[in-house]
Short mmCIF file of C-alpha atoms and ligand atoms in Angstrom, two decimals:
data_model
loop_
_atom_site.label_atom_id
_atom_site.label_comp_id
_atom_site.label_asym_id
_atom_site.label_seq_id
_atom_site.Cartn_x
_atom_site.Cartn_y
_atom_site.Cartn_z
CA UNK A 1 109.45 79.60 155.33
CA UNK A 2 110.97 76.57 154.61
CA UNK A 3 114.72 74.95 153.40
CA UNK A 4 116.33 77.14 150.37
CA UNK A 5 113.74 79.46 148.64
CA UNK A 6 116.02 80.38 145.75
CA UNK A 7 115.30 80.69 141.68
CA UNK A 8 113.21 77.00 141.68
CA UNK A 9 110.98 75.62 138.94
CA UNK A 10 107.83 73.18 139.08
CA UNK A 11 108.84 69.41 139.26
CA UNK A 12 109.37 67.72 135.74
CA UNK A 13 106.60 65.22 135.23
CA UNK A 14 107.21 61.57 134.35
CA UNK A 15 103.82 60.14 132.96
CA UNK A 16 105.76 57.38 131.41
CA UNK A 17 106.37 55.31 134.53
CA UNK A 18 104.89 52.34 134.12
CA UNK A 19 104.84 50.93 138.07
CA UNK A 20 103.77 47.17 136.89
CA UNK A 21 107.31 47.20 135.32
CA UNK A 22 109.00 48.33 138.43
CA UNK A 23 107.19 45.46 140.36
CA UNK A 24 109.92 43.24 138.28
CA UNK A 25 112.64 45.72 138.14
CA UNK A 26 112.68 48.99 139.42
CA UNK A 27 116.67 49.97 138.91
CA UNK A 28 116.12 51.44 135.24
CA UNK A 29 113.02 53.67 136.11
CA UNK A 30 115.22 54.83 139.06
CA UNK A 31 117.95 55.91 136.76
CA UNK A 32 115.59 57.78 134.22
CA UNK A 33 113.63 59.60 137.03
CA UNK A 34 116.99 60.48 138.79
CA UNK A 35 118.26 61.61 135.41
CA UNK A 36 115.03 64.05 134.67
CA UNK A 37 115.13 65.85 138.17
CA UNK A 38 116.03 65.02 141.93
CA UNK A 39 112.38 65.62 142.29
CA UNK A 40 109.82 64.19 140.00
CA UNK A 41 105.97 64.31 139.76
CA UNK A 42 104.55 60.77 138.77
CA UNK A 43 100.82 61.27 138.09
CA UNK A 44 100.39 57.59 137.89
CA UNK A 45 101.53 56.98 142.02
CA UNK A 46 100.04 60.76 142.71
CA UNK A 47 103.40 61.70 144.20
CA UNK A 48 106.51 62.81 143.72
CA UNK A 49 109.43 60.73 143.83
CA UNK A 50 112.65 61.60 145.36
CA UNK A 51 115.62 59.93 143.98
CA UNK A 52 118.83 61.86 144.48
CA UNK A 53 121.14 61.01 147.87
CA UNK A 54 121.15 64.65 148.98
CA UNK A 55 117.05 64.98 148.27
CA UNK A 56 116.56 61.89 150.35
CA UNK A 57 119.17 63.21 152.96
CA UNK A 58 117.73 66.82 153.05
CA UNK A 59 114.35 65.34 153.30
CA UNK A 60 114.94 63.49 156.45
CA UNK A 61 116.89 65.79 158.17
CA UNK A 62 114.20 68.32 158.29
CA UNK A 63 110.86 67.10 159.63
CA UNK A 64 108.85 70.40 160.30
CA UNK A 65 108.32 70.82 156.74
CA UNK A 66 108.48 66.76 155.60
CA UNK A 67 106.30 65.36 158.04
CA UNK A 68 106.09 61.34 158.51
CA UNK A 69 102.32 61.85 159.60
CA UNK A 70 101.20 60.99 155.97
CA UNK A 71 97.54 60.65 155.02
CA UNK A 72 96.57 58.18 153.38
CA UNK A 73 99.13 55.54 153.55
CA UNK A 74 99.83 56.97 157.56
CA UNK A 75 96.05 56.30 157.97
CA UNK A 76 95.86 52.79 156.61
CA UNK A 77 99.06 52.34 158.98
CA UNK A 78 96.50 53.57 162.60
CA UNK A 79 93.98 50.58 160.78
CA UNK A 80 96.11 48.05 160.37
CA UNK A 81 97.89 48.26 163.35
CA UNK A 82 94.74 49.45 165.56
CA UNK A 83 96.70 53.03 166.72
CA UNK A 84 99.71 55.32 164.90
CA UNK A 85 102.73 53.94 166.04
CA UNK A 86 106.28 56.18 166.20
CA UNK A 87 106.62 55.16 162.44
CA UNK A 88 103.85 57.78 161.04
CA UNK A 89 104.61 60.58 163.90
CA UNK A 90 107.01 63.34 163.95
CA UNK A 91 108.87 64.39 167.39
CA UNK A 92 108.07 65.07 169.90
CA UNK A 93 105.42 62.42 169.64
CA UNK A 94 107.43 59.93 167.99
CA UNK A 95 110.62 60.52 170.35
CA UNK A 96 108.31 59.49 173.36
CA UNK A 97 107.53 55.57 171.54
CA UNK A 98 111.01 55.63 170.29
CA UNK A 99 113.23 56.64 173.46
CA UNK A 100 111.98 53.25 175.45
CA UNK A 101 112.95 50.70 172.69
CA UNK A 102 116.32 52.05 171.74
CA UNK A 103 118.45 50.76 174.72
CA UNK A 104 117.93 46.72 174.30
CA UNK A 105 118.51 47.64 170.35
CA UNK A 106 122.31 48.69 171.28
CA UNK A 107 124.58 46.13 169.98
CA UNK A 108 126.14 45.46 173.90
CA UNK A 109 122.29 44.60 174.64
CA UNK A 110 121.75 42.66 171.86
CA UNK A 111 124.88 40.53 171.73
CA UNK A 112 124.04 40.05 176.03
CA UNK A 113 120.34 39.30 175.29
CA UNK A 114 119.46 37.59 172.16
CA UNK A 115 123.03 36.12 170.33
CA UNK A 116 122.73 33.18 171.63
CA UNK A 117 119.22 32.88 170.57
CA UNK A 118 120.24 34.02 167.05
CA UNK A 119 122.57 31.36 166.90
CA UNK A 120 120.59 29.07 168.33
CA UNK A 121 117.64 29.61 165.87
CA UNK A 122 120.40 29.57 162.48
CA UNK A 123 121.39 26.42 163.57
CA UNK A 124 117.77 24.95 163.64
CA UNK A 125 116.40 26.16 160.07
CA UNK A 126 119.81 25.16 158.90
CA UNK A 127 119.16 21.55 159.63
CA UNK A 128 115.91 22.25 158.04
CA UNK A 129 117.65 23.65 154.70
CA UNK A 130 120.46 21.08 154.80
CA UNK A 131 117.76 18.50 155.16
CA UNK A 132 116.16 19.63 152.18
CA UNK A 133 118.99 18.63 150.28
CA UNK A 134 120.71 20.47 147.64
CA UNK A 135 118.53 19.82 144.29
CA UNK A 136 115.39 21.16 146.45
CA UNK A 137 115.96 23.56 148.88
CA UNK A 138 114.48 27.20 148.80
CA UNK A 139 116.64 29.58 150.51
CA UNK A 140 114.21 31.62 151.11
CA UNK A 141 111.43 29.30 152.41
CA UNK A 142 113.41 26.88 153.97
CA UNK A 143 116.25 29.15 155.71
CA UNK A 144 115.48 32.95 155.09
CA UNK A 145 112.00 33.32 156.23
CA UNK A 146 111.49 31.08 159.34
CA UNK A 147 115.30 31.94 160.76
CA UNK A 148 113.84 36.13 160.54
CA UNK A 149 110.18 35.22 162.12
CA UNK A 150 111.98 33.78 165.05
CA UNK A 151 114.10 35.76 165.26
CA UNK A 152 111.62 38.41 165.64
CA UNK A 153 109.42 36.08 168.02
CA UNK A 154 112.86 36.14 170.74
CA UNK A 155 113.30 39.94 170.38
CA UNK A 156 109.88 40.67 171.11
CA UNK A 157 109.87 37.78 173.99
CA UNK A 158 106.55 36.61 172.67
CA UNK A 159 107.80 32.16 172.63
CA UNK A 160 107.01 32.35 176.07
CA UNK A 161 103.00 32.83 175.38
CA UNK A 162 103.45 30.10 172.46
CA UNK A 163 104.08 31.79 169.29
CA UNK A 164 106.23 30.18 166.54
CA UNK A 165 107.85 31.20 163.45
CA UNK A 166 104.53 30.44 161.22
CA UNK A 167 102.25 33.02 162.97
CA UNK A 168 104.96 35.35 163.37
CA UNK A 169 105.03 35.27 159.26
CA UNK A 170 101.47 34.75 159.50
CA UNK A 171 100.94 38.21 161.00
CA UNK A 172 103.81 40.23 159.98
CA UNK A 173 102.05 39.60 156.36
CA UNK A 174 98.80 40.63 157.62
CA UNK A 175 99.83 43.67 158.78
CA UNK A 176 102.13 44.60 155.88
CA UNK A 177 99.15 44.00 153.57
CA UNK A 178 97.12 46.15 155.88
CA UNK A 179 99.19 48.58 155.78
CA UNK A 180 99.28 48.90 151.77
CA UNK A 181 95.60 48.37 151.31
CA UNK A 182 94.93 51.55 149.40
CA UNK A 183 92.03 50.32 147.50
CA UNK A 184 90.32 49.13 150.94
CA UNK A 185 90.31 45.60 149.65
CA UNK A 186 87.38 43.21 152.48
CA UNK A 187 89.70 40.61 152.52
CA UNK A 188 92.74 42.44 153.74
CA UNK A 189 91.56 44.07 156.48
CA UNK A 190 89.45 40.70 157.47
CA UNK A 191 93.13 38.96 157.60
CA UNK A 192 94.45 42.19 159.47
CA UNK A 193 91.98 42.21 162.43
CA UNK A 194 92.48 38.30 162.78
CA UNK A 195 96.46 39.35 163.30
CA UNK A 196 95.45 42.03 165.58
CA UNK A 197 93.21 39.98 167.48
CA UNK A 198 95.36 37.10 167.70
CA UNK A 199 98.50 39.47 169.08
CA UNK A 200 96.58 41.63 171.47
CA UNK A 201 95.36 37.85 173.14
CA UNK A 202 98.79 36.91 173.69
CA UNK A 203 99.83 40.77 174.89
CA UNK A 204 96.45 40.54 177.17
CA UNK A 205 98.87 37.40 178.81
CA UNK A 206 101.92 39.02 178.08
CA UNK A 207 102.05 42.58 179.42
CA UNK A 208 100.58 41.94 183.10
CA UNK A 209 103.64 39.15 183.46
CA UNK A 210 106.28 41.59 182.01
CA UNK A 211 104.75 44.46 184.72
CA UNK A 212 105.54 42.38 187.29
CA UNK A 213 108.62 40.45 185.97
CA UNK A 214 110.31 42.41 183.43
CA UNK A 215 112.76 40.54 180.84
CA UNK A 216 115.26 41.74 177.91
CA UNK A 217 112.39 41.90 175.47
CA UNK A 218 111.32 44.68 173.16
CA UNK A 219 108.13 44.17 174.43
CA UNK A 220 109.08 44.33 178.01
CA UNK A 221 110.68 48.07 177.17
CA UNK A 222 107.40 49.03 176.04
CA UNK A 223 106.14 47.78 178.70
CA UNK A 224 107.60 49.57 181.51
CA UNK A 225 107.90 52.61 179.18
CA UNK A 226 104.65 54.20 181.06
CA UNK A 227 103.28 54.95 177.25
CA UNK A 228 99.76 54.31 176.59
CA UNK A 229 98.54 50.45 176.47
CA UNK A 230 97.20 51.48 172.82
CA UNK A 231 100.72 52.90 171.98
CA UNK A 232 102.08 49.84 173.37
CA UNK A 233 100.23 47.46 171.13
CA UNK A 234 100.85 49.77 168.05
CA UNK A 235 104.26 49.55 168.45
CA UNK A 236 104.42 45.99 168.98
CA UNK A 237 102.88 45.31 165.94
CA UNK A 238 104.88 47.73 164.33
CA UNK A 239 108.15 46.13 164.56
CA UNK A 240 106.17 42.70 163.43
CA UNK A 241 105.45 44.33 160.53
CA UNK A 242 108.60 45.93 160.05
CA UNK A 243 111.39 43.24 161.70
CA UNK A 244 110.93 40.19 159.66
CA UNK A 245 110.53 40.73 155.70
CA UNK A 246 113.63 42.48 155.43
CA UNK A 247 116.14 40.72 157.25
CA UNK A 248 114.60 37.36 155.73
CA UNK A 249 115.17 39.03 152.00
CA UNK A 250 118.77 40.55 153.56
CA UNK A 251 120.16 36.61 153.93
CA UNK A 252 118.93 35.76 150.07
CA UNK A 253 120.07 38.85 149.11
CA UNK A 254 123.36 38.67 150.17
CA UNK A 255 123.76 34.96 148.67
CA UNK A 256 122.40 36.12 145.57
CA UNK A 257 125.22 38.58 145.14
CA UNK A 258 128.23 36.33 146.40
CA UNK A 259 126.73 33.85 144.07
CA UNK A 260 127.17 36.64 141.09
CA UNK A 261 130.68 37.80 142.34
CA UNK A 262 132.37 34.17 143.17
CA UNK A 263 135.90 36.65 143.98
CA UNK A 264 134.01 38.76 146.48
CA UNK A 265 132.80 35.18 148.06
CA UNK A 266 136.23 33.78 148.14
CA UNK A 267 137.54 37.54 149.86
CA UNK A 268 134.89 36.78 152.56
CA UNK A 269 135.02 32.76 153.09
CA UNK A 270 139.06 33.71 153.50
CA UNK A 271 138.44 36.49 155.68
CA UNK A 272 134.98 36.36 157.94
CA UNK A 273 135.66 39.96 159.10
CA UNK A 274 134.49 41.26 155.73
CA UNK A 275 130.72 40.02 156.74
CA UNK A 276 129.67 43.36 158.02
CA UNK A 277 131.07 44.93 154.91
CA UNK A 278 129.26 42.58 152.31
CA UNK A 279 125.99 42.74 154.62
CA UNK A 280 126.26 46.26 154.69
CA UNK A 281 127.04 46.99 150.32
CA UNK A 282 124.22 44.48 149.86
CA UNK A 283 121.62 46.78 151.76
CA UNK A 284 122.79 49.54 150.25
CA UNK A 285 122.99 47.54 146.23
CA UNK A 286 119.76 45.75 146.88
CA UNK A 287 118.19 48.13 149.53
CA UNK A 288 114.98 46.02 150.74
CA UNK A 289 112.96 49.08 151.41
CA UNK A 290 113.04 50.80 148.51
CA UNK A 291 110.71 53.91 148.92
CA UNK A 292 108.93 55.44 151.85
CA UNK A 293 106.54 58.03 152.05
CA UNK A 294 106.11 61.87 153.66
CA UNK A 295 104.43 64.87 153.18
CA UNK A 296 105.10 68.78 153.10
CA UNK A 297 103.63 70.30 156.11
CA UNK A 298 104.17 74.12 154.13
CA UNK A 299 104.60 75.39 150.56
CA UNK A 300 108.79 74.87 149.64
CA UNK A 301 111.70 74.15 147.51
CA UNK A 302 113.52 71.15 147.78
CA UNK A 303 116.71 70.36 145.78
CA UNK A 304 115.47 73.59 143.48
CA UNK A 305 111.74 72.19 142.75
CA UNK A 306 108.83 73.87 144.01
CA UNK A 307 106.24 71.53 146.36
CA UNK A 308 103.06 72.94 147.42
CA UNK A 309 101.83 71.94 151.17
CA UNK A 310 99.93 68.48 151.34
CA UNK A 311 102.26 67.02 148.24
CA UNK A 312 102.92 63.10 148.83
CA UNK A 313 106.66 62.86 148.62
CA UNK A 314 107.98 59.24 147.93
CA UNK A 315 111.77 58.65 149.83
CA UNK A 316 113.04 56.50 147.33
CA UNK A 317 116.41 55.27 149.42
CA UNK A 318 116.35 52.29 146.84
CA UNK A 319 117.11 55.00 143.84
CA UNK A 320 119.24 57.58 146.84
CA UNK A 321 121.54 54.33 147.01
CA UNK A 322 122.63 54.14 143.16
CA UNK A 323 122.94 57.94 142.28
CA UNK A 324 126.49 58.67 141.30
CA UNK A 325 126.70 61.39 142.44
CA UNK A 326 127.12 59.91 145.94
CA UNK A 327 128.56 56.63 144.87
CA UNK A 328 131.24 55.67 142.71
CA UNK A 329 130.82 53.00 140.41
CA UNK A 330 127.30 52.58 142.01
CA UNK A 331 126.00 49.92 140.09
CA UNK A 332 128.84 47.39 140.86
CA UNK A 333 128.24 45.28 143.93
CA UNK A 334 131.92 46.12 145.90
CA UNK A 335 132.32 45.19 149.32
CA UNK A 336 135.71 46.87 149.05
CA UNK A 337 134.31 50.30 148.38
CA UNK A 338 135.41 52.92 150.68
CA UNK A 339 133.08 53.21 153.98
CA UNK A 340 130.42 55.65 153.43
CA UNK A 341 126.77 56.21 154.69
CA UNK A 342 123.75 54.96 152.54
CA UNK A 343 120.21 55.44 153.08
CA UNK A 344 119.03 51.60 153.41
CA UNK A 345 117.88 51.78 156.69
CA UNK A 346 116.67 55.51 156.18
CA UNK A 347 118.16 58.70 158.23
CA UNK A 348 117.39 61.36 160.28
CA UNK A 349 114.48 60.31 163.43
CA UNK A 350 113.40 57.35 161.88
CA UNK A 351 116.33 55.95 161.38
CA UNK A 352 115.67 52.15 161.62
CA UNK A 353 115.44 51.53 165.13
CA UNK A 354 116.19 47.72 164.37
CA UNK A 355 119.46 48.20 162.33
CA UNK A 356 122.11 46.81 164.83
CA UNK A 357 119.69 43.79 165.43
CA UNK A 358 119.62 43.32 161.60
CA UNK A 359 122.88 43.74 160.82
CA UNK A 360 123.82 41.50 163.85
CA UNK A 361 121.19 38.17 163.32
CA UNK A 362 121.93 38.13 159.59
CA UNK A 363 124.72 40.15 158.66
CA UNK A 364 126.55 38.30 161.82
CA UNK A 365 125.35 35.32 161.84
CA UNK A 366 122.61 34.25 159.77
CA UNK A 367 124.65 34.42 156.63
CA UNK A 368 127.89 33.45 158.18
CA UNK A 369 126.61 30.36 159.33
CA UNK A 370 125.30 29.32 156.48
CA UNK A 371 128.49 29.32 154.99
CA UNK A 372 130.53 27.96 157.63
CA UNK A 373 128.16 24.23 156.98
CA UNK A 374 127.81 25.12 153.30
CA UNK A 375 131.26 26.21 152.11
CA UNK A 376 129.85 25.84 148.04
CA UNK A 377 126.40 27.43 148.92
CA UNK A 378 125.76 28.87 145.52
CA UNK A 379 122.25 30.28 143.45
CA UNK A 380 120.51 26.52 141.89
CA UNK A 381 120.45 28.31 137.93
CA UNK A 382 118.93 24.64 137.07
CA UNK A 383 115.53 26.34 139.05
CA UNK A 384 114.11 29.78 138.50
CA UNK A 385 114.59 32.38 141.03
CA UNK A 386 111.70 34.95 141.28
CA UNK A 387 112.02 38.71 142.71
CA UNK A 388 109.20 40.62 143.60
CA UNK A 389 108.51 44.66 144.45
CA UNK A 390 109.97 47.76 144.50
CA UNK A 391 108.54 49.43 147.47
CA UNK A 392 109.68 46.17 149.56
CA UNK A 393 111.92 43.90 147.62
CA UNK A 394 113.26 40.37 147.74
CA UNK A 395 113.55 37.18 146.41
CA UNK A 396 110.14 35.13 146.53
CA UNK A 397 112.01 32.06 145.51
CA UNK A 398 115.83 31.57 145.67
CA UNK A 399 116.77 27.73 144.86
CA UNK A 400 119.95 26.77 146.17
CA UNK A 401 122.56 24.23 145.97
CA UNK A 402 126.03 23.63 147.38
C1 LIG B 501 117.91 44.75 156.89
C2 LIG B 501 116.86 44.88 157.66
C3 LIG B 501 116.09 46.16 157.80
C4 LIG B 501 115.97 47.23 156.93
C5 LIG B 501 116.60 47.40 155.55
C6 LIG B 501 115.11 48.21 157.57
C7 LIG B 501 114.78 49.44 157.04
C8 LIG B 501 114.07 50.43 157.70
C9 LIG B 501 113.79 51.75 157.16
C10 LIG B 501 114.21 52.25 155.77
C11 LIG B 501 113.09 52.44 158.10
C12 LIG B 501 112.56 53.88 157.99
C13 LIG B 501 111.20 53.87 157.34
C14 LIG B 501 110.51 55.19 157.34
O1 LIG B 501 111.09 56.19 157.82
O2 LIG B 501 109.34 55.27 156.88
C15 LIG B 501 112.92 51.56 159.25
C16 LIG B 501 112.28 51.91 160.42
C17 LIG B 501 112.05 51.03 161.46
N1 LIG B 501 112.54 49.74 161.58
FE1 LIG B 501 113.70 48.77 160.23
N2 LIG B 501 114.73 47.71 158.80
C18 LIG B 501 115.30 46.48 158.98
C19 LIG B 501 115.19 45.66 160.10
C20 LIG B 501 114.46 45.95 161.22
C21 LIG B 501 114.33 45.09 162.38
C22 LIG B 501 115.01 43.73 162.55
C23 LIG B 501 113.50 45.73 163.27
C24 LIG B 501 113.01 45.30 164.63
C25 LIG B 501 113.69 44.59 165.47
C26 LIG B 501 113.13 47.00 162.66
C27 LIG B 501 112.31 47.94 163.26
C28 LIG B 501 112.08 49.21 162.76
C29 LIG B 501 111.28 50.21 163.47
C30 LIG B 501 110.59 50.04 164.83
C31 LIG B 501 111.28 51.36 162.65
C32 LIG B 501 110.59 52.69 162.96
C33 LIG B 501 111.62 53.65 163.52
C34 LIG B 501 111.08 55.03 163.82
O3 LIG B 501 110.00 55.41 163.35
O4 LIG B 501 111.75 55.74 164.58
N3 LIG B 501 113.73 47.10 161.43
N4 LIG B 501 113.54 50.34 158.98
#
């Protein structure tokens, strides 16, 4: 039997949450649902949400009973992707896909490997943004999203077989979009097995030349990891699905919030070693990933509520991040608040395997950058700014100006 099996109760059950709302604004649903029960049943998702800091905690730290091998959403993941990567498996399975990848994701590897590339690629799409000129530039399209895509094309070593920023975007859209496609939607998976075809050409090139000459690429760990060629490709694909939309949203994120707290922006621009603290608040305020999903492998209790085997649990770390009971103040944006763990780039096994790279090519020096050539970089509130999801979240549009 599983976790704590004392007095518990059925989950309360929210039927008023209206998910087309949360598309625009999530924060206030999160507050209701956290305040009705750290466990909620919301017919109209078919799961039940998970919202407190210790739910999401206990959840993750125990995956015999809350299994990341989810059907349904786990099985659109082995389409889209053309195999189950580590993401939807539990150990040991997962451990085995995960164990080759984690050394060249160390900060010492990454700051020997790819910093200079980092650098090299913020200085290029800055040009682009500065060039754009300060009554039309887009943060996000001119700066955000390119500077992440190749970013992500250098980590996984693939400019060397000819791929640029645009089809990195290309597919790491195609496979997100696979991934969610629920309702089966033609077109989707039409777009998804173009992405897949198109990546397993350049890893048909790729992965013979990395056998024989190995590099400092992810893809050259997975490589020589002696896994499976499928689990190879799965995992590649993976991380472009996973390693681009949020640390392009992390950079307009974080000058979003600066641009909302102009005395937190002067602390910083006075005092650059504060950038890891103001990346790290503004994952945890504005967590990009704001829910992911798992499922009970057993009948149990979690945080007091009773969950039958096969229930669809939603980890919603974007909710886990403002509970109060965890955070002072949590609604305030403080890059003075006391160090303390959040859940933005999850916990437990699946704890983001990219999180030093993020916090290193955009908390480092992404963001920095942009503010050591744009000193008045501020939000354009001349232009509308548009924010879009809950389940991933960013700014579509952020116009700029300095
Ligand atoms: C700010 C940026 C990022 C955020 C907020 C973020 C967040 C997350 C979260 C919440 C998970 C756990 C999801 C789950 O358990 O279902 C995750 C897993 C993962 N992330 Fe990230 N991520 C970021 C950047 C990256 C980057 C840059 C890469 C690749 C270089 C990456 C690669 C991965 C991989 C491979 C996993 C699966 C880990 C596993 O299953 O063991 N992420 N990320």
């Amino acid at each position: 039997m599983s976790p704590s099996t004392t007095a518990a109760a059925p989950a309360p059950v929210a039927d008023w949450v209206d998910v087309a709302a949360m598309q625009h604004d999530p924060y206030e649903t999160y507050d209701r649902l956290r305040e009705t029960g750290p466990l909620v049943r919301v017919p109209a998702m078919n799961r039940y949400l998970a919202t407190t800091f210790e739910g999401c905690r206990a959840i993750e730290a125990d995956q015999v009973t809350f299994s990341a091998s989810v059907g349904g959403a786990g099985a659109t993941m082995a389409r889209a992707l053309g195999a189950t990567p580590m993401l939807r498996k539990d150990d040991p399975g997962h451990a085995a896909e995960r164990r080759p990848v984690n050394p060249c994701l160390r900060p010492k590897r990454i700051r020997e490997s790819w910093v200079p590339l980092f650098e090299r690629n913020a200085q290029t799409y800055l040009d682009e943004l500065v060039a754009k000129g300060p009554g039309a530039a887009d943060l996000n399209l001119d700066y955000a999203a390119p500077l992440a895509a190749q970013n992500l094309v250098d980590m996984l070593g693939l400019r060397g077989v000819g791929v640029g920023a645009e089809d990195m975007r290309r597919w790491s859209h195609a496979f997100i979009a696979g991934i969610g496609n629920l309702q089966d939607d033609a077109e989707i998976w039409a777009r998804c097995d173009t992405a897949q075809a198109e990546v397993d050409a350049c890893l048909d090139e790729l992965l013979p030349r990395l056998r024989s000459a190995p590099d400092t690429s992810l893809t050259s760990a997975l490589a020589a990891s002696g896994l499976s060629d499928e689990a190879v490709r799965a995992n590649v694909k993976l991380t472009i699905s996973g390693g681009m939309n949020e640390p392009q949203h992390m950079v307009t994120n974080v000058v979003w919030a600066l641009s909302r707290h102009p005395q937190q922006r002067g602390r910083v621009l006075a005092d650059p070693a504060l950038w890891p603290s103001v990346f790290d608040e503004a994952v945890r305020w504005l967590s990009p990933i704001g829910m992911y999903p798992r499922q009970t492998t057993m009948d149990t209790v979690l945080e007091g509520v009773e969950l039958p085997a096969g229930a669809i649990l939603g980890v919603v770390v974007g909710a886990a991040n403002r509970d109060p009971a965890a955070f002072d103040h949590p609604e305030a944006f403080d890059i003075a608040r006391p160090r303390q763990p959040h859940l933005g780039f999850g916990s437990g096994v699946h704890l983001c395997a990219g999180h030093w790279a993020a916090r290193i090519s955009i908390g480092e020096i992404g963001i920095p950058l942009l503010y050591d050539r744009l000193p008045d970089l501020r939000t354009d509130e001349r232009r509308s700014e548009e924010w879009f999801g809950w389940v991933f979240r960013g700014l579509t549009h952020l116009p700029v100006t300095w």
